[in-house]
Amino acid sequence: MYGSGVTPRYLSINSRIVPYADANVHVLSSAFKYGMVVYEGMRAYWNADKQELYGFRLGDHFQRLLRSMKVARMAGDFTPAALEEDLVALIRANELREDLHMRVLAYIDEDDGRMGSTGPVAIAMAAMPMGRYFAKEGVHTQISSWTRISEADLPPRVKAAPNYHNSRLALLQAKADGYDDAILLGPGGKVSEGPGYNIFIVRDGVLATPPGTDGILEGITRDTLLRLAREDLALKVIERSIDRTELYIAEEAFFCGSAAEVTPILSVDRHVVGGGRPGPVAERLLDAYLAIARGATSDRYGYVRSIRADAPKASARTAGSAGALT
Ligand SMILES: *Cc1c(COP(=O)(O)O)cnc(C)c1O
């Protein structure tokens, strides 16, 4: 069973819709032996008033996937548009009408597991129901003694499965020490991010987040929030390096990511942040973000597309894979 507690009926492998149980990879593949997997995580939101499902910045996620594949030297001739249509076909096949998290994996799928293989590259997709990622209104965090990966060893801006070994060590250490989550510093001692989410702080009324060159994953949510903060909320915003002790004295701190959305950080190393409650900037940004993502307000940035969960499955691509459905 999948971790969300709901097993999707179908997954998509190489543009074919296949039953969940048939989505396999060989144990001797490079994907498995060397972790040769890059991926994306993105969301779609169900709007009950409009009876419509909205995908959020899907094209931007697929563009990042292709960039990750390039750095990882994965071969293949993929386009963001075709990948997006495969994902939409999968969501329709599963007839999903609720908030979703979608995972797209690009991996080296051969069975002799040679380390230098650059292909063939397979694409797997899954769409699962997902509500809020964190059950609580915010998280208590620890500065990890693990350092965030740097460009000198593994490329931080590539969304690669093996990078998550670093993230997991930090997360599991934090949990073992009685915290909810971790914040990783980069090799230079500056704040980078959480194990799978970017970080923002508010200091003296100014919203700040580490720049793309401080070893962060260049998050699409981070980019969205920067834009909403500047253009919609008229906040002062700066991308700059952040010191550890600034977290202790910030008015607010919060994580953000496709899964985490906007999640307030209530304490860092047991220093209470912003009164230990979600702060006003985090709350306003979350509201503005969800209003667009859920299709409740005008989409002035062209971020969302309707997926029409209940549209007839009539496209040529879906029809071509219909044989796998039966
Ligand atoms: C995916 C991810 C994020 C958040 O990126 P989004 O595009 O906003 O989902 C942040 N850090 C890491 C390490 C990630 O893998």
XYZ file of C-alpha atoms and ligand atoms in Angstrom:
341
model
C 0.000 0.000 0.000
C 1.205 3.505 -0.696
C 2.197 5.711 2.264
C -0.835 8.011 2.028
C -2.997 5.005 2.915
C -4.646 5.051 -0.494
C -3.291 2.879 -3.262
C -3.941 4.385 -6.679
C -5.593 1.992 -9.121
C -3.341 2.930 -12.005
C 0.116 4.343 -12.511
C 1.686 5.517 -15.742
C 4.877 3.974 -17.093
C 6.306 5.328 -20.341
C 2.958 6.872 -21.348
C 1.076 3.623 -20.694
C -1.507 3.389 -17.961
C -0.832 0.236 -15.971
C -2.327 -1.373 -12.864
C -0.547 -0.417 -9.640
C 0.865 -3.941 -9.148
C 2.507 -3.947 -12.580
C 4.656 -0.835 -12.074
C 7.950 -2.590 -11.344
C 11.660 -1.959 -11.753
C 14.431 -4.538 -11.730
C 16.652 -4.837 -8.631
C 19.737 -4.821 -10.863
C 18.770 -1.663 -12.736
C 20.882 1.470 -12.359
C 17.767 3.067 -10.894
C 17.909 0.658 -7.987
C 21.631 -0.047 -7.644
C 22.931 3.496 -8.030
C 19.867 5.548 -7.263
C 19.770 6.865 -10.823
C 16.436 8.583 -10.325
C 15.449 12.218 -10.717
C 11.914 13.220 -9.981
C 9.222 15.811 -9.418
C 6.532 16.241 -6.799
C 3.597 18.498 -7.657
C 0.022 19.085 -6.647
C -3.488 19.413 -7.950
C -6.319 20.950 -5.936
C -9.981 20.011 -6.049
C -12.392 22.936 -6.200
C -15.736 21.640 -4.945
C -17.672 24.781 -5.999
C -16.489 24.505 -9.556
C -16.335 20.675 -9.539
C -12.921 21.056 -11.106
C -9.416 19.818 -10.419
C -6.593 22.341 -10.941
C -2.972 21.348 -11.572
C -0.422 23.826 -10.231
C 2.504 24.920 -12.454
C 2.719 21.490 -14.057
C 4.733 22.751 -17.026
C 7.320 24.328 -14.724
C 7.723 21.042 -12.869
C 8.289 19.116 -16.090
C 10.786 21.717 -17.258
C 12.721 21.260 -14.021
C 12.573 17.484 -14.505
C 14.215 17.836 -17.904
C 16.910 20.074 -16.406
C 17.563 17.492 -13.688
C 17.843 14.786 -16.354
C 20.327 16.898 -18.286
C 22.639 17.359 -15.304
C 22.321 13.644 -14.462
C 23.203 12.815 -18.095
C 20.053 10.822 -18.635
C 19.354 10.247 -22.304
C 15.964 10.780 -23.888
C 13.785 12.878 -26.062
C 11.034 14.184 -23.806
C 9.005 17.380 -23.917
C 7.285 19.053 -20.965
C 4.003 19.259 -22.917
C 3.834 15.531 -23.733
C 4.775 14.560 -20.173
C 2.078 16.862 -18.813
C -0.553 15.236 -21.020
C 0.525 11.787 -19.775
C 0.032 12.971 -16.216
C -3.379 14.442 -16.949
C -4.411 11.180 -18.652
C -3.338 9.255 -15.553
C -5.334 11.469 -13.200
C -8.402 11.090 -15.402
C -7.973 7.309 -15.570
C -7.979 7.162 -11.776
C -11.102 9.381 -11.680
C -9.684 11.440 -8.831
C -11.755 14.308 -7.433
C -9.824 15.503 -4.387
C -6.535 17.217 -3.492
C -3.649 15.287 -5.011
C 0.088 14.937 -4.892
C 1.658 13.692 -8.083
C 5.052 12.078 -8.318
C 6.959 11.732 -11.567
C 10.147 9.683 -11.654
C 12.702 9.539 -14.459
C 15.059 6.607 -13.996
C 17.595 4.475 -15.788
C 15.795 1.256 -16.477
C 18.063 -1.528 -17.721
C 18.744 -4.826 -16.023
C 22.522 -5.068 -16.165
C 23.013 -2.149 -13.805
C 26.127 -0.632 -15.335
C 27.150 2.457 -13.430
C 27.846 4.483 -16.570
C 24.532 3.748 -18.293
C 22.743 6.867 -19.510
C 19.615 5.021 -20.625
C 17.135 3.778 -21.448
C 15.283 6.282 -19.327
C 11.800 5.357 -18.146
C 9.172 7.735 -16.809
C 6.838 6.630 -14.021
C 3.944 8.731 -12.734
C 1.644 8.411 -9.766
C -1.211 10.586 -8.473
C -2.278 10.124 -4.864
C -4.755 11.868 -2.597
C -2.937 14.198 -0.189
C -4.241 16.807 2.234
C -1.966 18.915 4.438
C 1.525 17.423 4.628
C 2.083 18.331 8.277
C -0.727 17.415 10.647
C 0.134 20.278 13.034
C -0.150 24.046 12.570
C 3.641 24.317 12.610
C 6.856 22.457 13.348
C 9.576 22.467 15.987
C 12.959 22.231 14.340
C 16.595 21.484 15.056
C 19.632 22.753 13.190
C 21.048 19.511 11.888
C 24.615 18.449 12.513
C 24.417 17.029 8.991
C 25.483 19.540 6.358
C 23.382 20.071 3.227
C 25.009 18.638 0.084
C 26.991 21.116 -1.960
C 27.765 21.602 -5.618
C 31.186 20.066 -4.875
C 29.695 16.616 -4.312
C 26.041 16.268 -5.381
C 24.168 19.003 -7.271
C 21.672 20.547 -4.832
C 19.470 22.116 -7.527
C 18.819 18.725 -9.108
C 15.794 16.976 -7.650
C 17.507 13.601 -7.430
C 16.488 10.679 -5.244
C 20.051 10.081 -3.959
C 20.120 13.626 -2.520
C 17.471 12.397 -0.131
C 19.955 10.274 1.751
C 21.285 13.555 3.113
C 17.758 14.860 3.823
C 16.667 11.664 5.565
C 19.672 11.601 7.869
C 18.861 15.126 9.013
C 15.127 14.410 9.414
C 15.640 11.143 11.302
C 18.234 12.692 13.584
C 15.814 15.505 14.415
C 13.034 13.050 15.193
C 15.346 10.908 17.328
C 16.204 14.050 19.273
C 12.534 14.904 19.873
C 11.949 17.537 17.163
C 9.506 17.497 14.259
C 11.952 18.443 11.583
C 15.420 19.687 10.639
C 17.040 22.743 9.089
C 20.288 22.105 7.234
C 23.163 24.547 6.990
C 25.315 24.560 3.887
C 29.052 23.770 4.010
C 29.740 27.497 4.496
C 27.566 27.586 7.606
C 24.704 29.524 6.020
C 21.105 28.348 6.263
C 20.063 26.304 3.210
C 16.679 24.615 3.729
C 14.659 21.847 5.346
C 15.014 18.216 4.260
C 12.552 18.697 1.385
C 11.313 22.273 1.620
C 12.758 25.751 1.216
C 12.869 28.245 4.058
C 11.857 31.867 4.551
C 12.245 34.198 7.509
C 10.800 37.600 8.344
C 13.255 40.017 9.986
C 12.428 43.641 10.720
C 9.397 43.239 8.486
C 11.419 42.051 5.482
C 10.827 38.623 3.969
C 14.136 36.853 3.259
C 15.122 33.513 1.728
C 18.518 32.069 0.783
C 19.560 32.611 -2.855
C 19.719 29.800 -5.406
C 23.493 29.677 -4.997
C 23.384 28.746 -1.289
C 22.934 25.029 -1.964
C 19.161 25.021 -2.106
C 16.805 23.128 -4.346
C 15.315 25.898 -6.485
C 11.748 25.359 -5.366
C 8.752 26.264 -7.474
C 6.772 27.115 -4.332
C 9.609 29.401 -3.226
C 9.441 31.130 -6.598
C 5.655 31.442 -6.338
C 5.797 32.905 -2.835
C 8.464 35.438 -3.838
C 6.161 36.631 -6.581
C 3.019 36.720 -4.448
C 4.885 38.539 -1.670
C 6.206 41.205 -4.033
C 3.302 41.675 -6.401
C 0.192 40.776 -4.404
C 1.083 41.482 -0.787
C 3.500 44.368 -1.492
C 5.995 43.014 1.044
C 9.667 43.885 1.098
C 11.472 40.784 -0.145
C 15.158 39.906 -0.388
C 17.081 36.849 -1.501
C 20.204 36.761 0.647
C 22.287 34.404 2.776
C 20.817 33.744 6.219
C 22.771 33.022 9.412
C 21.797 30.388 11.938
C 21.286 32.893 14.739
C 18.932 34.954 12.592
C 16.513 32.047 12.813
C 16.501 32.382 16.603
C 15.568 36.061 16.545
C 13.343 36.213 13.447
C 9.765 37.457 13.762
C 8.681 34.512 11.634
C 10.143 31.506 9.879
C 8.422 29.003 7.638
C 9.055 26.134 5.246
C 7.541 25.928 1.780
C 7.254 23.294 -0.914
C 4.736 21.627 -3.175
C 3.966 19.070 -0.467
C 4.608 21.302 2.575
C 2.789 24.313 1.024
C 3.523 26.966 3.701
C 4.365 25.446 7.084
C 5.244 27.737 10.007
C 8.383 26.991 12.032
C 7.441 27.447 15.687
C 10.887 26.933 17.188
C 14.525 26.392 16.219
C 16.851 24.600 18.660
C 14.141 25.244 21.304
C 14.290 28.994 20.699
C 10.666 30.053 20.258
C 10.125 31.823 16.930
C 7.497 34.544 16.627
C 5.628 33.700 19.805
C 5.412 30.002 18.909
C 2.377 30.520 16.675
C 1.936 30.796 12.904
C 2.816 34.369 11.920
C 0.770 36.809 9.816
C 3.088 36.753 6.801
C 3.025 32.949 6.614
C -0.757 32.959 6.930
C -1.284 35.613 4.273
C 1.070 33.871 1.866
C -0.593 30.498 2.414
C -4.026 32.021 1.790
C -2.867 33.787 -1.378
C -1.114 30.639 -2.596
C -4.055 28.313 -2.014
C -6.551 30.776 -3.493
C -4.700 30.655 -6.813
C -3.793 26.965 -6.676
C -7.395 25.956 -5.910
C -8.788 28.133 -8.675
C -10.706 30.292 -6.205
C -9.249 33.560 -7.481
C -8.162 34.835 -10.868
C -5.041 33.097 -12.132
C -3.168 36.215 -13.182
C 0.143 34.391 -13.472
C -1.056 31.469 -15.588
C -0.112 28.992 -12.877
C -3.053 26.596 -12.989
C -4.708 24.375 -15.557
C -7.969 22.534 -15.257
C -7.661 18.797 -15.414
C -11.395 18.068 -15.535
C -11.307 14.890 -13.568
C -14.623 13.849 -15.021
C -13.952 14.720 -18.653
C -14.463 11.861 -21.108
C -11.244 9.935 -21.592
C -11.160 10.527 -25.297
C -7.693 11.743 -26.246
C -5.705 9.683 -28.712
C -3.020 9.036 -26.134
C -5.454 7.660 -23.551
C -7.229 5.600 -26.149
C -3.885 4.148 -27.198
C -3.179 2.911 -23.693
C -6.722 1.692 -23.032
C -5.683 -1.893 -23.638
C -3.625 -1.791 -20.454
C -6.666 -0.775 -18.453
C -8.546 -3.999 -18.919
C 11.222 19.492 -3.930
C 12.114 20.096 -2.941
C 11.879 21.363 -2.393
C 10.641 22.178 -2.705
O 10.509 22.432 -4.062
P 9.082 22.741 -4.707
O 9.369 22.903 -6.151
O 8.565 23.963 -4.083
O 8.205 21.570 -4.403
C 12.813 21.868 -1.512
N 13.908 21.168 -1.160
C 14.161 19.946 -1.665
C 15.383 19.225 -1.242
C 13.274 19.363 -2.563
O 13.530 18.148 -3.059
